[in-house]
Amino acid sequence: MKNIRNFSIIAHIDHGKSTLSDRFIQICGGLTKREMSNQVLDSMDLEKERGITIKAQGVTIKYINQNNKTFYLNFIDTPGHVDFSYEVSRSLSACEGALLIVDACQGVEAQTLATCNMALNMNLVVIPILNKIDLPTANIQKTTKEIEDIIGISSKDIIKCSAKTGKGIIDVLNKIITDIPAPIGSLHTKLQALIIDSWFDNYLGVISLIRIKNGILKIKERIQIVSTKKNYFVNQMGIFTPKSKNKKILKCGEIGWITCGIKDITAFSVGDTITLYNNPTKKIISGFQKIKPKIFAGLFPVNTEQYEVFRTALGKLSLNDSALFYEPENSHALGFGFKCGFLGLLHMEIIQARLEREYNLNIIATSPTVIYEIETTNKNIIYLNNPSNLSKLQKIKEFREPIAECNILTPPKYIGKIINLCLKKRGIQKNITYYEHQVILKYEIPISEIIINFFDQLKSISSGYASLEYNFKYFKKTDIVCLNILINSEKIDALSLILHRDNIYRKSKKIVEKIKSLLPRQQFNISIQAALGNNIIASSTVKQLRKNVLSKCYGGDVSRKKKLLQKQKIGKKKMKKIGNIKIPKETFFSILSN
Ligand code: GDP
Ligand code: MG
């Protein structure tokens, strides 16, 4: 155990976590040259394409230092995006230390601070690393100062490296050996292992990544899940190097995978404790809090015949994503679908992209909403995540909406604009701290305002320099209404929205205009109306037009005509027909986005 080090790599997005992981694997020889591709740990296609890490991954590598001593390093590459902070906390709970990567060009950003605090709160040793020093724009002095001032780590502890060129990586490895403590625990006490992650493999069934905190686990042994008392036989076990390598035993301090050949992922819930059936411990490892979805949206197949495929697909995706929530939902306009819960908009986007790509589904998403807490006059507490249900509620004493505590890091010159933006989003300032080159603004902002373009607007008014990190804080009394949308006098339930009462007139006007801009002209006039109860508060009309796509083609270019007709056909496929009106599927999701 003395020669084991368990650590996570944490950072703001794009500061170089995955690239550093690649270097470690390259130097410590887990893969041959041919197998080595960039960002080897980001195995999901979507991760590669977008260059982001979505799921935490655990890898064991062997490092032989200059004194010829062998060390086994278990490291977990974590996602940096604010939506996935949950994955970060569960990775950290399996480690004794964390490498905090800071991009020497960007400096300290919101997630640098957030993830670092998370690691310190869990009592991990944090090693600060200044990355990308090969770049001409790297500002080592300024970034070092920021790490000292904002994070509070002394500059003598900071290691400089380039994950790209490999410069300084050996120093990083040596620092890991000297600074991060070896795991503690006993080989001779009852087995206690933490489930860090579980996912579904088509051949092996459920695979779980586990960290052994105490005792030893051998292949073929019968294990018990402490919380459920259910028991299973371990079929296979091993480690990732990052190639999967079978082993017969995992010992105290180690991180590895096990599989019991079962199909039910809920049996191996992330955060649960595993022990031995014949010699069980009752002690649960205090892991991390289970996270609840922050935003909800209805997802519906465009083609209703795809409902069963859709259900299966969601089931499979949720196997590998414990943060994905879903339950059946029925919409008058869109038919059968599911109300799904996500950690944030990026999470939602990724799930939708995976459904469309991996399962060939064509999905309509409604605009996302947060969850509201409602107290009734007889003191019952109800949670509401579906706008259409608002009107059915009775005897309401008080509506409450979720409020987030936001930390915004920015260079001082953008403060004015950012404060204005926060005001517009109903934010309440809690604190401002000035540092030499940066300011940290602390705000309380309703989550419903954050999910509508807040991040994009923040980036655009600060030329990309401001960064944001937020966390649910509490439910606060609010005044909300349900805005209904009528198209040719028919209420389209899937377009209903919950909005704050302030500015409702201005907003409904915008929403109506947005729908107008999205609806194609059809063979008749289409009226669009926004209503509060029976009161129409905004309206607009899409004028009729007989669209003849061929009118542009004078002369007889047949292939061009065919192409245009083909294009129109594709265009048609993405429409949803409601009554006799065709609505582009993007409409449902994008009405809020302006
Ligand atoms: P992550 O989001 O923290 O995992 O960041 P990535 O490892 O995906 O890196 C983000 C981008 O920065 C990629 O384009 C990398 O090639 C680049 N990058 C990472 N480390 C370095 C470095 O040391 N020098 C340079 N020049 N680029 C780097
Ligand atoms: Mg990454």
Coordinates of C-alpha atoms and ligand atoms in Angstrom, one line a residue:
M1 CA 0.0 0.0 0.0
K2 CA 3.0 2.3 0.6
N3 CA 3.6 2.5 -3.1
I4 CA 0.1 3.4 -4.2
R5 CA -1.1 6.9 -4.8
N6 CA -4.8 7.7 -5.6
F7 CA -5.6 11.1 -7.1
S8 CA -8.0 13.0 -9.3
I9 CA -7.2 15.7 -11.9
I10 CA -9.3 18.8 -11.4
A11 CA -9.5 22.0 -13.3
H12 CA -11.6 24.5 -15.2
I13 CA -12.7 23.2 -18.6
D14 CA -10.0 23.2 -21.3
H15 CA -7.1 23.8 -18.9
G16 CA -5.6 20.4 -19.9
K17 CA -6.7 17.6 -17.7
S18 CA -7.2 15.1 -20.5
T19 CA -4.0 16.0 -22.2
L20 CA -2.1 15.6 -18.9
S21 CA -3.7 12.2 -18.4
D22 CA -2.5 11.2 -21.9
R23 CA 1.1 12.2 -21.0
F24 CA 1.0 10.1 -17.8
I25 CA -0.2 7.1 -19.8
Q26 CA 2.5 7.7 -22.5
I27 CA 5.3 8.1 -20.0
C28 CA 4.2 5.2 -17.8
G29 CA 3.7 2.9 -20.8
G30 CA 0.1 1.8 -20.5
L31 CA -0.4 1.8 -24.3
T32 CA 1.8 1.1 -27.3
K33 CA 2.6 4.1 -29.6
R34 CA 0.1 2.9 -32.1
E35 CA -2.7 2.7 -29.5
M36 CA -2.0 6.1 -28.2
S37 CA -4.3 8.7 -29.6
N38 CA -5.1 12.1 -28.3
Q39 CA -7.3 12.2 -25.2
V40 CA -7.4 8.4 -25.0
L41 CA -9.6 8.5 -21.9
D42 CA -12.4 10.4 -23.6
S43 CA -13.7 7.3 -25.2
M44 CA -17.3 8.4 -26.0
D45 CA -17.5 9.8 -29.6
L46 CA -19.3 12.9 -28.3
E47 CA -16.5 13.5 -25.9
K48 CA -13.9 13.4 -28.7
E49 CA -15.9 15.6 -31.0
R50 CA -16.6 18.3 -28.4
G51 CA -13.2 17.9 -26.7
I52 CA -14.8 17.6 -23.3
T53 CA -14.8 14.9 -20.7
I54 CA -18.2 13.8 -19.6
K55 CA -17.6 10.7 -17.5
A56 CA -14.9 10.3 -15.0
Q57 CA -12.5 7.5 -15.8
G58 CA -10.1 5.6 -13.6
V59 CA -6.7 4.4 -14.8
T60 CA -3.9 2.6 -13.0
I61 CA -0.3 3.2 -14.3
K62 CA 3.1 2.0 -13.1
Y63 CA 5.7 4.7 -12.5
I64 CA 9.3 3.8 -11.7
N65 CA 11.1 6.8 -10.2
Q66 CA 14.8 7.8 -10.5
N67 CA 15.7 5.7 -7.5
N68 CA 14.2 2.6 -9.3
K69 CA 11.3 2.4 -6.9
T70 CA 8.0 1.3 -8.4
F71 CA 4.7 3.1 -7.7
Y72 CA 1.2 2.4 -8.8
L73 CA -0.7 5.5 -9.6
N74 CA -4.5 5.4 -9.8
F75 CA -5.9 8.5 -11.3
I76 CA -9.3 9.7 -12.3
D77 CA -9.7 12.2 -15.1
T78 CA -12.8 14.3 -14.3
P79 CA -15.2 16.5 -16.3
G80 CA -14.7 20.2 -15.9
H81 CA -18.0 21.6 -17.1
V82 CA -20.2 23.1 -14.4
D83 CA -23.0 20.6 -15.3
F84 CA -20.9 17.7 -14.2
S85 CA -19.5 18.7 -10.9
Y86 CA -21.3 15.7 -9.5
E87 CA -18.8 13.4 -11.3
V88 CA -16.0 15.4 -9.8
S89 CA -17.2 15.0 -6.2
R90 CA -17.5 11.2 -6.6
S91 CA -14.1 10.9 -8.1
L92 CA -12.6 12.9 -5.3
S93 CA -14.2 10.7 -2.7
A94 CA -12.1 7.8 -3.9
C95 CA -8.7 9.7 -3.6
E96 CA -6.2 11.1 -1.2
G97 CA -5.0 13.9 -3.4
A98 CA -5.9 16.1 -6.4
L99 CA -3.9 17.8 -9.1
L100 CA -5.3 21.2 -9.7
I101 CA -4.4 22.2 -13.3
V102 CA -4.4 25.9 -14.1
D103 CA -3.9 27.1 -17.7
A104 CA -1.0 29.7 -17.6
C105 CA -2.7 31.7 -20.3
Q106 CA -6.2 31.8 -18.8
G107 CA -5.4 32.0 -15.1
V108 CA -7.7 31.0 -12.3
E109 CA -11.3 30.5 -13.4
A110 CA -14.6 29.7 -11.7
Q111 CA -14.3 25.9 -11.8
T112 CA -10.6 26.1 -10.7
L113 CA -11.9 27.6 -7.5
A114 CA -15.0 25.4 -7.2
T115 CA -13.2 22.1 -7.7
C116 CA -10.3 23.1 -5.5
N117 CA -12.7 24.0 -2.7
M118 CA -14.4 20.7 -3.1
A119 CA -11.1 18.8 -2.8
L120 CA -10.0 20.8 0.2
N121 CA -13.4 20.2 1.9
M122 CA -12.9 16.5 1.4
N123 CA -9.5 16.9 3.1
L124 CA -7.5 16.0 0.0
V125 CA -3.9 17.2 -0.6
V126 CA -4.1 19.6 -3.5
I127 CA -1.1 20.0 -5.9
P128 CA -1.3 23.1 -8.0
I129 CA 0.1 22.8 -11.5
L130 CA 0.6 25.6 -14.0
N131 CA 0.0 24.1 -17.5
K132 CA 0.6 25.3 -21.1
I133 CA 3.9 27.0 -20.3
D134 CA 5.0 26.3 -23.9
L135 CA 2.5 28.9 -25.2
P136 CA 3.9 32.3 -25.9
T137 CA 0.8 33.9 -24.3
A138 CA 1.5 32.0 -21.0
N139 CA 1.8 34.5 -18.1
I140 CA 3.5 32.5 -15.4
Q141 CA 4.0 35.4 -13.0
K142 CA 0.4 36.6 -13.2
T143 CA -1.1 33.2 -12.9
T144 CA 1.2 32.2 -10.0
K145 CA 0.0 35.4 -8.2
E146 CA -3.6 34.5 -8.8
I147 CA -3.1 31.0 -7.4
E148 CA -1.5 32.5 -4.3
D149 CA -4.1 35.2 -3.9
I150 CA -7.4 33.5 -4.9
I151 CA -6.7 29.9 -4.0
G152 CA -4.3 30.6 -1.2
I153 CA -1.5 28.2 -2.2
S154 CA 2.1 29.3 -1.8
S155 CA 4.0 29.8 -5.0
K156 CA 6.8 27.5 -3.9
D157 CA 4.5 24.6 -4.2
I158 CA 3.4 25.3 -7.7
I159 CA 4.8 23.1 -10.5
K160 CA 5.1 24.3 -14.1
C161 CA 4.6 22.0 -17.0
S162 CA 3.4 21.6 -20.5
A163 CA 1.0 18.6 -20.9
K164 CA 1.4 19.1 -24.7
T165 CA 5.2 18.9 -25.0
G166 CA 5.8 16.8 -21.9
K167 CA 8.0 19.4 -20.2
G168 CA 7.9 19.2 -16.4
I169 CA 5.7 16.1 -16.4
I170 CA 8.4 14.0 -14.5
D171 CA 8.4 16.8 -11.8
V172 CA 4.6 16.4 -11.6
L173 CA 4.9 12.6 -11.1
N174 CA 7.6 13.0 -8.4
K175 CA 5.5 15.6 -6.6
I176 CA 2.6 13.2 -6.6
I177 CA 4.8 10.6 -5.0
T178 CA 6.2 12.9 -2.3
D179 CA 3.1 15.0 -1.5
I180 CA 0.1 12.8 -1.8
P181 CA -0.2 10.3 1.1
A182 CA -0.4 6.6 0.4
P183 CA -3.9 5.2 1.2
I184 CA -4.6 4.2 4.7
G185 CA -6.8 1.3 5.7
S186 CA -6.2 -2.3 6.7
L187 CA -5.7 -5.5 4.7
H188 CA -6.9 -7.5 7.6
T189 CA -10.3 -5.9 8.4
K190 CA -13.6 -6.6 6.8
L191 CA -14.0 -5.6 3.2
Q192 CA -15.2 -2.1 2.6
A193 CA -15.3 -0.8 -1.0
L194 CA -16.8 2.3 -2.5
I195 CA -18.6 2.2 -5.8
I196 CA -17.2 5.2 -7.7
D197 CA -19.0 4.5 -11.0
S198 CA -21.2 1.9 -12.7
W199 CA -21.9 1.4 -16.3
F200 CA -23.5 -1.1 -18.6
D201 CA -21.5 -3.3 -21.0
N202 CA -23.3 -5.3 -23.6
Y203 CA -21.1 -8.4 -23.0
L204 CA -20.2 -8.3 -19.4
G205 CA -23.3 -6.6 -17.9
V206 CA -22.9 -4.1 -15.2
I207 CA -19.3 -3.1 -14.5
S208 CA -18.4 -1.1 -11.4
L209 CA -15.3 0.9 -10.7
I210 CA -14.5 0.5 -7.0
R211 CA -12.1 1.8 -4.5
I212 CA -11.1 -0.7 -1.8
K213 CA -11.0 1.2 1.5
N214 CA -10.4 -1.8 3.8
G215 CA -9.8 -5.6 3.3
I216 CA -9.3 -7.7 0.2
L217 CA -11.6 -8.8 -2.6
K218 CA -11.0 -11.9 -4.6
I219 CA -12.5 -13.2 -7.8
K220 CA -15.5 -15.6 -7.3
E221 CA -16.2 -14.2 -3.9
R222 CA -19.8 -13.4 -2.8
I223 CA -20.3 -9.7 -2.1
Q224 CA -23.0 -7.8 -0.4
I225 CA -24.2 -4.3 -1.1
V226 CA -24.4 -2.8 2.4
S227 CA -27.4 -0.5 1.9
T228 CA -29.7 -3.1 0.1
K229 CA -28.3 -6.4 1.6
K230 CA -28.4 -7.9 -1.9
N231 CA -25.6 -10.3 -2.8
Y232 CA -23.8 -11.4 -5.9
F233 CA -20.8 -13.4 -7.0
V234 CA -17.9 -11.5 -8.5
N235 CA -17.4 -12.9 -12.1
Q236 CA -14.4 -11.0 -13.2
M237 CA -12.3 -8.2 -11.9
G238 CA -9.3 -6.1 -13.0
I239 CA -7.8 -2.7 -13.6
F240 CA -7.6 -0.2 -16.5
T241 CA -4.1 0.5 -17.8
P242 CA -6.1 2.1 -19.6
K243 CA -6.6 -1.2 -21.4
S244 CA -8.7 -3.5 -19.3
K245 CA -6.5 -6.0 -17.6
N246 CA -7.9 -8.9 -15.6
K247 CA -6.8 -9.6 -12.0
K248 CA -7.7 -12.2 -9.4
I249 CA -7.5 -9.9 -6.4
L250 CA -8.0 -6.3 -5.4
K251 CA -6.5 -5.0 -2.2
C252 CA -7.0 -2.2 0.3
G253 CA -6.0 1.1 -1.3
E254 CA -6.5 -0.1 -4.9
I255 CA -9.0 1.1 -7.5
G256 CA -10.3 -1.4 -10.0
W257 CA -13.4 -2.8 -11.8
I258 CA -15.6 -5.7 -10.9
T259 CA -18.5 -7.4 -12.7
C260 CA -21.1 -9.9 -11.4
G261 CA -22.7 -10.5 -14.8
I262 CA -26.0 -8.9 -13.9
K263 CA -28.1 -6.6 -15.9
D264 CA -29.7 -4.4 -13.3
I265 CA -27.5 -1.3 -12.8
T266 CA -29.5 0.0 -9.9
A267 CA -28.1 -2.9 -7.9
F268 CA -24.7 -1.2 -8.0
S269 CA -25.6 2.3 -7.2
V270 CA -22.8 4.8 -7.3
G271 CA -21.8 5.8 -3.8
D272 CA -22.9 2.5 -2.2
T273 CA -20.5 0.4 -0.1
I274 CA -19.6 -3.2 -1.0
T275 CA -18.7 -5.8 1.6
L276 CA -18.3 -9.6 1.8
Y277 CA -21.4 -11.7 2.2
N278 CA -19.8 -14.1 4.7
N279 CA -18.0 -11.5 6.7
P280 CA -19.9 -8.2 6.3
T281 CA -19.3 -4.8 7.7
K282 CA -22.3 -2.6 8.5
K283 CA -20.3 0.5 8.1
I284 CA -21.1 2.6 5.0
I285 CA -18.3 4.7 3.5
S286 CA -19.4 8.2 3.7
G287 CA -19.2 9.1 0.1
F288 CA -20.9 12.0 -1.5
Q289 CA -24.4 13.4 -1.8
K290 CA -26.6 12.0 -4.5
I291 CA -27.5 14.8 -6.9
K292 CA -30.9 15.6 -8.1
P293 CA -31.7 16.9 -11.6
K294 CA -31.7 20.7 -11.9
I295 CA -33.8 21.2 -15.0
F296 CA -36.6 19.3 -16.6
A297 CA -37.9 19.0 -20.1
G298 CA -40.3 16.8 -22.0
L299 CA -38.7 14.7 -24.7
F300 CA -41.0 13.2 -27.4
P301 CA -40.3 11.1 -30.5
V302 CA -41.3 13.0 -33.7
N303 CA -42.5 9.7 -35.0
T304 CA -44.9 8.2 -32.4
E305 CA -44.0 4.7 -33.6
Q306 CA -40.6 5.2 -32.1
Y307 CA -41.9 5.3 -28.6
E308 CA -40.8 1.8 -27.6
V309 CA -37.3 2.3 -29.0
F310 CA -37.2 5.6 -27.2
R311 CA -38.1 4.0 -23.9
T312 CA -35.4 1.3 -24.3
A313 CA -32.8 3.9 -25.3
L314 CA -33.5 6.1 -22.2
G315 CA -33.3 3.0 -20.0
K316 CA -29.9 2.1 -21.5
L317 CA -28.6 5.7 -21.3
S318 CA -29.6 6.0 -17.7
L319 CA -27.6 2.8 -16.9
N320 CA -24.5 4.9 -17.6
D321 CA -25.7 8.1 -16.3
S322 CA -27.2 8.1 -12.8
A323 CA -28.0 11.8 -13.0
L324 CA -30.5 11.2 -15.8
F325 CA -34.0 11.0 -14.6
Y326 CA -37.1 10.1 -16.7
E327 CA -40.8 9.3 -16.2
P328 CA -43.6 8.8 -18.8
E329 CA -45.4 11.9 -19.9
N330 CA -48.4 12.4 -22.1
S331 CA -48.8 15.6 -24.2
H332 CA -52.0 16.5 -26.0
A333 CA -49.9 18.0 -28.8
L334 CA -46.9 15.6 -29.0
G335 CA -48.3 12.3 -27.8
F336 CA -46.4 9.9 -25.6
G337 CA -43.0 10.8 -24.4
F338 CA -41.0 11.3 -21.2
K339 CA -40.4 14.1 -18.7
C340 CA -36.6 14.0 -18.3
G341 CA -34.4 15.6 -15.6
F342 CA -30.9 16.9 -16.3
L343 CA -28.0 18.5 -14.5
G344 CA -28.0 21.5 -16.9
L345 CA -28.4 22.5 -20.5
L346 CA -25.2 20.8 -21.7
H347 CA -26.2 17.6 -20.0
M348 CA -29.6 17.8 -21.8
E349 CA -27.9 18.6 -25.1
I350 CA -25.6 15.6 -24.8
I351 CA -28.5 13.2 -23.9
Q352 CA -30.5 14.4 -26.9
A353 CA -27.5 14.1 -29.2
R354 CA -26.8 10.6 -27.9
L355 CA -30.5 9.6 -28.4
E356 CA -30.4 10.8 -32.0
R357 CA -27.0 9.5 -32.8
E358 CA -26.8 6.2 -31.0
Y359 CA -30.4 5.2 -31.3
N360 CA -31.4 6.9 -34.5
L361 CA -34.3 8.7 -32.9
N362 CA -35.8 12.0 -33.9
I363 CA -36.6 13.8 -30.7
I364 CA -38.6 16.9 -29.9
A365 CA -37.5 18.7 -26.7
T366 CA -39.7 21.2 -24.9
S367 CA -38.2 24.2 -23.3
P368 CA -36.6 23.3 -20.0
T369 CA -38.0 24.3 -16.6
V370 CA -36.7 24.2 -13.1
I371 CA -38.4 22.4 -10.2
Y372 CA -40.8 24.6 -8.1
E373 CA -41.6 24.0 -4.5
I374 CA -45.2 24.7 -3.6
E375 CA -46.8 24.9 -0.2
T376 CA -50.6 24.4 -0.1
T377 CA -52.9 26.0 2.4
N378 CA -53.0 22.8 4.4
K379 CA -49.2 22.8 4.7
N380 CA -48.5 20.1 2.1
I381 CA -45.3 20.5 0.0
I382 CA -45.5 19.7 -3.7
Y383 CA -42.8 19.8 -6.3
L384 CA -43.7 20.9 -9.8
N385 CA -41.6 20.2 -12.9
N386 CA -44.3 20.4 -15.6
P387 CA -45.9 23.7 -16.7
S388 CA -49.1 22.0 -17.8
N389 CA -49.8 20.9 -14.2
L390 CA -49.7 24.3 -12.8
S391 CA -53.3 25.2 -13.6
K392 CA -54.5 21.9 -12.0
L393 CA -53.1 22.9 -8.6
Q394 CA -55.5 24.3 -5.9
K395 CA -55.3 25.8 -2.5
I396 CA -51.8 27.2 -3.0
K397 CA -50.3 29.3 -0.2
E398 CA -46.9 30.0 -1.7
F399 CA -44.7 29.2 -4.8
R400 CA -41.0 28.9 -4.3
E401 CA -38.3 28.8 -6.9
P402 CA -34.7 27.3 -6.7
I403 CA -32.0 29.9 -6.1
A404 CA -28.4 29.3 -6.9
E405 CA -25.3 30.8 -5.3
C406 CA -23.1 31.9 -8.2
N407 CA -19.5 32.8 -8.2
I408 CA -18.4 34.8 -11.2
L409 CA -14.7 35.4 -11.8
T410 CA -13.8 38.2 -14.2
P411 CA -11.1 40.8 -15.0
P412 CA -12.2 44.1 -13.4
K413 CA -13.1 45.9 -16.6
Y414 CA -16.2 43.8 -17.3
I415 CA -17.7 44.3 -13.8
G416 CA -20.3 47.0 -14.9
K417 CA -21.7 44.9 -17.6
I418 CA -21.8 41.8 -15.5
I419 CA -23.6 43.5 -12.6
N420 CA -26.2 44.8 -15.1
L421 CA -26.7 41.3 -16.5
C422 CA -27.1 39.8 -13.0
L423 CA -29.7 42.5 -12.2
K424 CA -31.6 41.7 -15.4
K425 CA -31.6 38.1 -14.2
R426 CA -33.2 39.0 -10.9
G427 CA -29.8 38.5 -9.1
I428 CA -29.0 39.7 -5.6
Q429 CA -25.4 40.7 -4.9
K430 CA -23.9 39.0 -1.9
N431 CA -20.3 39.9 -2.1
I432 CA -17.5 41.4 -4.3
T433 CA -13.8 40.5 -3.7
Y434 CA -11.1 42.4 -5.6
Y435 CA -7.8 40.8 -6.4
E436 CA -5.0 42.3 -8.5
H437 CA -6.2 41.1 -11.9
Q438 CA -9.5 39.5 -11.0
V439 CA -12.8 40.1 -9.2
I440 CA -15.0 37.5 -7.7
L441 CA -18.7 38.4 -7.7
K442 CA -21.0 36.4 -5.5
Y443 CA -24.7 36.5 -6.5
E444 CA -27.9 34.7 -5.7
I445 CA -29.7 34.2 -8.9
P446 CA -32.9 32.1 -9.7
I447 CA -31.8 29.0 -11.5
S448 CA -34.7 29.5 -14.0
E449 CA -32.8 32.7 -15.1
I450 CA -29.4 31.0 -15.3
I451 CA -30.6 28.2 -17.6
I452 CA -31.8 30.7 -20.2
N453 CA -28.6 31.9 -21.9
F454 CA -27.0 33.3 -18.8
F455 CA -23.7 31.6 -19.5
D456 CA -23.6 32.6 -23.2
Q457 CA -24.4 36.2 -22.4
L458 CA -21.8 36.3 -19.6
K459 CA -19.2 35.0 -22.0
S460 CA -20.1 37.5 -24.7
I461 CA -20.2 40.6 -22.6
S462 CA -16.8 39.7 -21.2
S463 CA -15.1 38.7 -24.4
G464 CA -14.9 35.2 -23.0
Y465 CA -13.0 36.1 -19.9
A466 CA -15.6 35.7 -17.2
S467 CA -16.3 32.3 -15.8
L468 CA -19.2 31.0 -13.8
E469 CA -19.8 28.3 -11.2
Y470 CA -23.1 27.8 -9.4
N471 CA -24.8 25.6 -6.9
F472 CA -28.3 25.2 -5.7
K473 CA -28.8 27.0 -2.4
Y474 CA -32.4 27.2 -1.4
F475 CA -36.0 27.6 -2.4
K476 CA -37.3 31.2 -2.2
K477 CA -40.8 32.6 -2.4
T478 CA -41.7 33.8 -5.8
D479 CA -44.6 34.8 -8.0
I480 CA -45.0 32.6 -11.1
V481 CA -47.6 32.2 -13.8
C482 CA -48.2 29.7 -16.6
L483 CA -48.1 31.2 -20.0
N484 CA -50.1 29.2 -22.6
I485 CA -49.5 29.4 -26.3
L486 CA -52.3 29.1 -28.8
I487 CA -51.8 28.4 -32.4
N488 CA -54.9 29.0 -34.5
S489 CA -56.8 29.2 -31.3
E490 CA -55.7 25.8 -30.1
K491 CA -53.7 25.5 -26.9
I492 CA -50.5 23.6 -27.5
D493 CA -49.6 22.2 -24.1
A494 CA -46.0 21.3 -25.1
L495 CA -45.4 25.1 -25.6
S496 CA -46.7 26.1 -22.2
L497 CA -44.1 27.9 -19.9
I498 CA -43.7 28.8 -16.3
L499 CA -42.5 32.4 -16.0
H500 CA -42.0 34.9 -13.3
R501 CA -44.8 37.5 -13.2
D502 CA -42.4 40.4 -13.7
N503 CA -42.0 41.5 -17.3
I504 CA -44.5 38.9 -18.4
Y505 CA -45.9 41.2 -21.1
R506 CA -42.5 42.0 -22.6
K507 CA -41.5 38.4 -22.5
S508 CA -44.7 37.0 -24.0
K509 CA -44.3 39.4 -26.9
K510 CA -40.8 38.2 -27.5
I511 CA -41.9 34.6 -27.3
V512 CA -44.7 35.1 -29.8
E513 CA -42.3 36.8 -32.2
K514 CA -39.8 34.0 -31.7
I515 CA -42.4 31.4 -32.6
K516 CA -43.4 33.5 -35.6
S517 CA -39.8 33.5 -36.8
L518 CA -39.6 29.7 -36.5
L519 CA -42.9 28.7 -38.2
P520 CA -42.7 28.4 -41.9
R521 CA -45.4 30.0 -43.9
Q522 CA -48.1 27.5 -44.8
Q523 CA -51.2 27.5 -47.1
F524 CA -53.2 29.5 -44.7
N525 CA -52.7 32.2 -42.1
I526 CA -51.5 31.0 -38.7
S527 CA -52.3 33.0 -35.6
I528 CA -50.0 32.8 -32.6
Q529 CA -51.3 33.9 -29.2
A530 CA -49.9 34.0 -25.7
A531 CA -52.5 33.8 -22.9
L532 CA -52.6 34.1 -19.2
G533 CA -55.7 32.1 -18.3
N534 CA -58.4 33.4 -20.7
N535 CA -56.5 36.7 -21.4
I536 CA -54.6 37.0 -24.6
I537 CA -51.6 39.2 -23.8
A538 CA -49.7 39.0 -27.0
S539 CA -50.4 37.8 -30.6
S540 CA -49.0 37.7 -34.1
T541 CA -49.7 36.1 -37.4
V542 CA -47.7 34.1 -39.9
K543 CA -49.1 35.1 -43.3
Q544 CA -50.1 32.4 -45.8
L545 CA -47.9 31.6 -48.7
R546 CA -47.9 28.9 -51.3
K547 CA -44.3 27.9 -51.3
N548 CA -43.0 26.7 -54.7
V549 CA -39.5 25.7 -54.3
L550 CA -39.1 25.1 -58.0
S551 CA -39.9 28.7 -58.9
K552 CA -36.2 29.6 -58.6
C553 CA -35.3 27.1 -61.3
Y554 CA -35.9 28.5 -64.6
G555 CA -34.5 26.4 -67.4
G556 CA -34.6 22.6 -67.1
D557 CA -31.8 21.6 -64.8
V558 CA -33.4 18.4 -63.6
S559 CA -30.7 17.5 -61.1
R560 CA -31.0 20.8 -59.4
K561 CA -34.8 20.5 -59.2
K562 CA -34.4 17.0 -57.7
K563 CA -32.0 18.4 -55.1
L564 CA -34.4 21.1 -54.1
L565 CA -37.3 18.7 -53.8
Q566 CA -35.1 16.4 -51.8
K567 CA -34.1 19.3 -49.5
Q568 CA -37.8 20.2 -49.0
K569 CA -38.5 16.6 -48.1
I570 CA -35.8 16.5 -45.5
G571 CA -37.2 19.8 -44.2
K572 CA -40.6 18.2 -43.9
K573 CA -39.3 15.3 -41.8
K574 CA -38.2 17.6 -39.0
M575 CA -41.6 19.1 -38.7
K576 CA -44.3 18.0 -36.2
K577 CA -47.8 18.1 -37.5
I578 CA -50.3 19.3 -35.0
G579 CA -53.8 19.5 -36.4
N580 CA -53.1 20.8 -39.9
I581 CA -50.2 23.0 -38.8
K582 CA -46.6 21.9 -39.2
I583 CA -44.3 23.1 -36.5
P584 CA -40.5 22.7 -36.8
K585 CA -39.3 20.6 -33.9
E586 CA -36.8 23.2 -32.7
T587 CA -39.7 25.5 -31.9
F588 CA -40.6 23.7 -28.7
F589 CA -37.1 24.1 -27.3
S590 CA -36.1 27.4 -28.6
I591 CA -39.0 29.7 -27.7
L592 CA -37.2 30.9 -24.5
S593 CA -33.9 31.5 -26.1
N594 CA -33.6 35.2 -26.8
Ligands
GDP1 P1 -9.6 19.4 -20.3 O1 -11.0 20.1 -20.7 O2 -9.1 20.0 -19.1 O3 -9.6 17.9 -20.3 O4 -8.6 20.0 -21.4 P2 -7.9 19.2 -22.6 O5 -6.9 18.2 -22.2 O6 -9.0 18.6 -23.5 O7 -7.1 20.4 -23.4 C1 -7.8 21.5 -23.9 C2 -7.0 22.0 -25.1 O8 -5.7 22.6 -24.6 C3 -6.6 21.0 -26.1 O9 -6.7 21.5 -27.4 C4 -5.2 20.6 -25.8 O10 -4.5 20.2 -26.9 C5 -4.7 21.9 -25.3 N1 -3.5 21.8 -24.3 C6 -3.6 21.0 -23.2 N2 -2.4 21.1 -22.5 C7 -1.6 21.9 -23.3 C8 -0.2 22.5 -23.1 O11 0.5 22.2 -22.2 N3 0.2 23.3 -24.1 C9 -0.6 23.6 -25.2 N4 -0.1 24.5 -26.1 N5 -1.8 23.2 -25.3 C10 -2.3 22.4 -24.4
MG2 MG -11.1 16.5 -20.7

